[in-house]
mmCIF file of C-alpha atoms and ligand atoms in Angstrom:
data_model
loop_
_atom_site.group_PDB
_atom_site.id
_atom_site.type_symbol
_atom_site.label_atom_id
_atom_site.label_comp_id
_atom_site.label_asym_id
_atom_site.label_seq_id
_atom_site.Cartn_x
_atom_site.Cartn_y
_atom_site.Cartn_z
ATOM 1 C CA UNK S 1 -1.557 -4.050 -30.221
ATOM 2 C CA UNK S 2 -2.936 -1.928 -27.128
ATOM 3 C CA UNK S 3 -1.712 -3.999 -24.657
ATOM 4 C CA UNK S 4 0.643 -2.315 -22.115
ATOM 5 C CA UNK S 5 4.306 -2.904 -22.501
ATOM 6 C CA UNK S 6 6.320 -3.285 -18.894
ATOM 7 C CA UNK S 7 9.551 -3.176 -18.812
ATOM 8 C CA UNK S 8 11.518 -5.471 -16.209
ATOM 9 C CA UNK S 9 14.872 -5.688 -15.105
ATOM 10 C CA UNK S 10 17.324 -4.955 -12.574
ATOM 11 C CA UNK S 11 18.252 -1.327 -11.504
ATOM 12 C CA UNK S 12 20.196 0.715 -13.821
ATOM 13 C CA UNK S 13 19.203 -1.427 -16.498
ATOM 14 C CA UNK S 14 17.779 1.371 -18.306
ATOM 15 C CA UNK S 15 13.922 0.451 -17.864
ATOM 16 C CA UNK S 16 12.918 4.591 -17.291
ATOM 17 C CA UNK S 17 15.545 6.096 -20.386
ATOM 18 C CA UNK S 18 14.388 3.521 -22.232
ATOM 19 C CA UNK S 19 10.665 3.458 -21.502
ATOM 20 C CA UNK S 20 10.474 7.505 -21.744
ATOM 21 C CA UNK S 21 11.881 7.340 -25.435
ATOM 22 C CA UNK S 22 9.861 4.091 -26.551
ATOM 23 C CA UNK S 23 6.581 6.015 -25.129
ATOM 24 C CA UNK S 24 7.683 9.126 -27.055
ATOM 25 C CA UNK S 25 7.757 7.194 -30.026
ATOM 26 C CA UNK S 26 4.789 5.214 -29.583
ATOM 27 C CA UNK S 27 2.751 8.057 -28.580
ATOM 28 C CA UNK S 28 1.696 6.219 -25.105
ATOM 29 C CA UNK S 29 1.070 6.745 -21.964
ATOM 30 C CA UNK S 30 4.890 6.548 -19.652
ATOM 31 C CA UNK S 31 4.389 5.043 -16.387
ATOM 32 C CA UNK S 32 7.531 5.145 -14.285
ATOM 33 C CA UNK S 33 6.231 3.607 -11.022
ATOM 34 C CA UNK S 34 9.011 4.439 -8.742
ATOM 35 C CA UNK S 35 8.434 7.912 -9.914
ATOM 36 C CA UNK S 36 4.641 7.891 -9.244
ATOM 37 C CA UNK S 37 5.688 6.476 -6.180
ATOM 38 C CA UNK S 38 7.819 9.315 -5.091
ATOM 39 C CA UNK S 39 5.634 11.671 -6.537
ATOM 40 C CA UNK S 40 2.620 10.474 -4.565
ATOM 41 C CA UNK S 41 4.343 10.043 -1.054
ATOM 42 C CA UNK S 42 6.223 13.848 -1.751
ATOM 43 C CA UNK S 43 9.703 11.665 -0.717
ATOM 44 C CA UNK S 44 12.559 10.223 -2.325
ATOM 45 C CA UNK S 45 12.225 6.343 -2.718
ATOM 46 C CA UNK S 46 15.405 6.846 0.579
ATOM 47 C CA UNK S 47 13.165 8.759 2.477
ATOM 48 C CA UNK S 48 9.825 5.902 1.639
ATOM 49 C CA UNK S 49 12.177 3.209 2.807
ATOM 50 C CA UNK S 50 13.818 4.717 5.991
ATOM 51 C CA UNK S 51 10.909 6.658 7.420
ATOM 52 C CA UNK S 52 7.916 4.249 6.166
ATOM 53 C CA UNK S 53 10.384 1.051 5.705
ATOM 54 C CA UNK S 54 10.850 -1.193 2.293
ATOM 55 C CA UNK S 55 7.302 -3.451 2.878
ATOM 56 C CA UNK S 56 5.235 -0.027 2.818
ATOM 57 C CA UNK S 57 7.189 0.509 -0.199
ATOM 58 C CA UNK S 58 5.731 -2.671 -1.866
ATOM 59 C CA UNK S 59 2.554 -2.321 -0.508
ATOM 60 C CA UNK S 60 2.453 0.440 -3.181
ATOM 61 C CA UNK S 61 4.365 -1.044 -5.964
ATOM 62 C CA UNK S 62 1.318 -4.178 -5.566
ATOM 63 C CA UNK S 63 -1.384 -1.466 -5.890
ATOM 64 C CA UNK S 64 -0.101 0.114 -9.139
ATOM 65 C CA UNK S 65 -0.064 -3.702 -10.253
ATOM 66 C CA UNK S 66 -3.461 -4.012 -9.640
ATOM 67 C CA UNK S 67 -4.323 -1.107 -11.632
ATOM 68 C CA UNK S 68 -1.936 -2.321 -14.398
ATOM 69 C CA UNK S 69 -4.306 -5.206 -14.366
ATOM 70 C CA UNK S 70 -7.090 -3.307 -15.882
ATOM 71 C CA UNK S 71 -5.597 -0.956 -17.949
ATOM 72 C CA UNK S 72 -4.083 -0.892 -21.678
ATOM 73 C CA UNK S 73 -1.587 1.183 -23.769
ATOM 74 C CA UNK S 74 0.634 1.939 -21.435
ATOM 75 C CA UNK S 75 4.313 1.930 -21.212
ATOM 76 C CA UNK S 76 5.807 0.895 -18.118
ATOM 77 C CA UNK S 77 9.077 1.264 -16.579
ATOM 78 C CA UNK S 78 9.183 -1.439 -13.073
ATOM 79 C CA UNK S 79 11.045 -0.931 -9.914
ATOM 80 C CA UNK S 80 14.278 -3.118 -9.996
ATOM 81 C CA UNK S 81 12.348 -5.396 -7.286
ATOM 82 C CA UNK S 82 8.579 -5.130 -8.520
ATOM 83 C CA UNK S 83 8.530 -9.157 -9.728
ATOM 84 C CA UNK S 84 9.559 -10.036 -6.117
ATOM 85 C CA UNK S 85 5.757 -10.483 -6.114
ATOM 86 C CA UNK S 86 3.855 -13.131 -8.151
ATOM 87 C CA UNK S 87 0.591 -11.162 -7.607
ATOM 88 C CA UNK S 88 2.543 -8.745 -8.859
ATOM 89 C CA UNK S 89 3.367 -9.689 -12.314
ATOM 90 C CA UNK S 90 0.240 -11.750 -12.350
ATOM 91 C CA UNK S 91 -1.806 -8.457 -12.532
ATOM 92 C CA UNK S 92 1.106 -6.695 -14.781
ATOM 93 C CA UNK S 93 0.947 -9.651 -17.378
ATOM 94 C CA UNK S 94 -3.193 -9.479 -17.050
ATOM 95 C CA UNK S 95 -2.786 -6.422 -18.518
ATOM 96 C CA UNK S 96 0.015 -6.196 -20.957
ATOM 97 C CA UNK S 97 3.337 -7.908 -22.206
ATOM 98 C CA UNK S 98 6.938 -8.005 -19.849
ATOM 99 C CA UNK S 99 10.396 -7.002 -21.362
ATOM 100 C CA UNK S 100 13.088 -8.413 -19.730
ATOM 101 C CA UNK S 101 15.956 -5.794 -20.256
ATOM 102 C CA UNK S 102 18.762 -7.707 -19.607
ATOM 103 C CA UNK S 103 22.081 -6.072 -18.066
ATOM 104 C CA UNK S 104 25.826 -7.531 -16.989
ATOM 105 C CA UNK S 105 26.273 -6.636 -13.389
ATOM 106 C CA UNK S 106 29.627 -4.476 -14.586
ATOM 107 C CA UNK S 107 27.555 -2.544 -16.630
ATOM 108 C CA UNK S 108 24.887 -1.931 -13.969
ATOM 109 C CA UNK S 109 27.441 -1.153 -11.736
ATOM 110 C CA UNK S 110 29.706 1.001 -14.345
ATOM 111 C CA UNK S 111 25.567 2.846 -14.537
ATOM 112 C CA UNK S 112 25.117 3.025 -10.439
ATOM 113 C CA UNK S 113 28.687 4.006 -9.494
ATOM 114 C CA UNK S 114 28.104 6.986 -8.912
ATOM 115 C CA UNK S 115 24.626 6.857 -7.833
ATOM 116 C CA UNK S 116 22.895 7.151 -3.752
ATOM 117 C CA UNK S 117 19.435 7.059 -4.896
ATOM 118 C CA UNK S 118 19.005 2.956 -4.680
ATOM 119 C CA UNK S 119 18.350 2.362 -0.619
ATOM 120 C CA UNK S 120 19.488 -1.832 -1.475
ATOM 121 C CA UNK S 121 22.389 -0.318 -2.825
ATOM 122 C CA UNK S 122 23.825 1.807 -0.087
ATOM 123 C CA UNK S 123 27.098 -0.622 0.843
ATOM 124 C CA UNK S 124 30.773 -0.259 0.667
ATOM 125 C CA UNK S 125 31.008 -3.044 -1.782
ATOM 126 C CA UNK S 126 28.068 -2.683 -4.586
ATOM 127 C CA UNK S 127 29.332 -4.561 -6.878
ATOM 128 C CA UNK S 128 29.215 -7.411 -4.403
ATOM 129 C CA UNK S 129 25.677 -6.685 -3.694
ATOM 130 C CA UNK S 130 24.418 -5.892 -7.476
ATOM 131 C CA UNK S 131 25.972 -9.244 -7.978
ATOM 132 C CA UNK S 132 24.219 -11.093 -5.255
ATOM 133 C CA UNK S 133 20.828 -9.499 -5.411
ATOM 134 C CA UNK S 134 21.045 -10.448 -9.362
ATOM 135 C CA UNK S 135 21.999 -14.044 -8.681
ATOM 136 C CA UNK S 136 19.196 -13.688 -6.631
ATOM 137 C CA UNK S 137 16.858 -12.416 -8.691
ATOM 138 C CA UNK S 138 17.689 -13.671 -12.381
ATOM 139 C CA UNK S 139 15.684 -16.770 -11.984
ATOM 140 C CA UNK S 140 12.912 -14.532 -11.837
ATOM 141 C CA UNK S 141 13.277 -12.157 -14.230
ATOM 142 C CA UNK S 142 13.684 -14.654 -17.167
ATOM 143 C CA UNK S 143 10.576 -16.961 -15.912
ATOM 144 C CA UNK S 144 8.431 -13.881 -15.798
ATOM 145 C CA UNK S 145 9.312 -12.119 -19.119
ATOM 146 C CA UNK S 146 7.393 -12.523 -22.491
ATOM 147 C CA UNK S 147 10.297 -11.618 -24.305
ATOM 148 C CA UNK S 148 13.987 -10.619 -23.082
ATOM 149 C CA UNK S 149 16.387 -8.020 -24.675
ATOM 150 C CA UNK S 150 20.110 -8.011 -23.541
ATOM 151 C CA UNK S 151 20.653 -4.484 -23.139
ATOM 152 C CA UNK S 152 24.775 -4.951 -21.445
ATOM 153 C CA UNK S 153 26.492 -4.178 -25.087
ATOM 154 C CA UNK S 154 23.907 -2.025 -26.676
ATOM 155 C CA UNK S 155 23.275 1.580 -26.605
ATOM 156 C CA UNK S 156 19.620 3.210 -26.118
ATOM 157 C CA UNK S 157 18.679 3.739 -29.671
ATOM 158 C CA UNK S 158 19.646 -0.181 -30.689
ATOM 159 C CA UNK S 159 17.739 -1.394 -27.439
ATOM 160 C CA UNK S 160 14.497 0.621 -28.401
ATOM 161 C CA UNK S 161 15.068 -1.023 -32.217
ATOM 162 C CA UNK S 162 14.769 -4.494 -30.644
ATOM 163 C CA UNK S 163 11.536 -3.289 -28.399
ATOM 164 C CA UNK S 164 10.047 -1.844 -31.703
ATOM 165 C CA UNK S 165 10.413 -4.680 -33.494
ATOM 166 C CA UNK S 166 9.095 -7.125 -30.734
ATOM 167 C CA UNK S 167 6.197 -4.713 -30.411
ATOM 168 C CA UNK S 168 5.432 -4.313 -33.699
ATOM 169 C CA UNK S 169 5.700 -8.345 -34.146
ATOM 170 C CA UNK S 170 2.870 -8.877 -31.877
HETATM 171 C C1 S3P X 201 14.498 -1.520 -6.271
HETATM 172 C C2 S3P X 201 14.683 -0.865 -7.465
HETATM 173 C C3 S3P X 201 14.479 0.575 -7.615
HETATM 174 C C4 S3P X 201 13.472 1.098 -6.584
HETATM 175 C C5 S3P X 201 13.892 0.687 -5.211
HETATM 176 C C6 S3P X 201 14.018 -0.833 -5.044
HETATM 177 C C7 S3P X 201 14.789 -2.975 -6.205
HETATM 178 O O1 S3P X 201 13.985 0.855 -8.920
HETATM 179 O O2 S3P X 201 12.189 0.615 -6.863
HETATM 180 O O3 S3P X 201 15.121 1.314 -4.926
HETATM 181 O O4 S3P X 201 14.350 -3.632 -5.252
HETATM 182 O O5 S3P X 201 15.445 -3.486 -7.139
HETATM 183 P P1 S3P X 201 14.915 0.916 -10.240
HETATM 184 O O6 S3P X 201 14.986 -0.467 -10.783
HETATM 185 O O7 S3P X 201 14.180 1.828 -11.144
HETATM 186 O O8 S3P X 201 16.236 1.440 -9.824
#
């Protein structure tokens, strides 16, 4: 199977840890794309949406898809809001397989207490908002994914099993 793997789901679902290990242990190619992202621009996905503003943002999220299109053994680790585009995981699934990674919104927000990096995030009530952006976005997620892993009660080494085993099914 040399198809790439992406892995979809909401933020602090675990897509990057997760990714970074499965890649380690299948000996491909890691793709994080909001770290290419910030690594291209030289700013801090904050900086990319309040200097250049969220729809520059996705204008470069849809050309990594594109390239996903025509590429192979890669492992992939999505932004949280990457499948708000059906070009987008139209040119993600020409190339490879989705993973839904599946997370409660108290765990995402037990994972993103703490944490200023997410611009959608930045509100005085974020459970409230992880909540609404998820009802929001679930719909999504589960039509676009080939297979789905709920990650809310499992640690990383049991959620890479399940990938493994999907992977190696295929
Ligand atoms: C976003 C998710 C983030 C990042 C940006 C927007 C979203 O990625 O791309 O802050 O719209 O859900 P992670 O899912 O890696 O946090």
């Amino acid at each position: 199977m040399d198809k790439n793997v992406a892995l979809v789901g909401f933020m602090g679902s675990g897509k990057s840890t997760i990714g970074r290990r499965l890649s380690m242990i299948l000996k491909r190619e890691f793709i994080d794309t909001d770290n290419f992202i910030v690594n291209r621009e030289g700013m801090s996905i904050n900086e990319i949406f309040a200097v250049k503003g969220e729809p520059y943002f996705r204008s470069l999220e849809a050309e990594l898809c594109r390239r996903f299109a025509n590429s192979k053994n890669k492992i992939i680790a999505t932004g949280g809001g990457m499948i708000k585009s059906a070009d987008n995981i139209e040119n993600i699934k020409k190339g490879g397989i989705i993973i839904y990674l599946k997370c409660s919104p108290e765990k995402i927000y037990s994972n993103l207490k703490y944490d200023s990096s997410r611009p959608l995030l930045k509100t005085d009530d974020k459970l409230g908002k992880i909540k609404e952006l998820l009802a929001e976005r679930l719909p999504v997620y589960e039509g676009c994914a080939d297979y789905t892993i709920d990650v809310s009660n499992s640690n990383i080494d049991e959620s890479i099993k399940k990938i493994l085993n999907i992977v190696n099914s295929i």
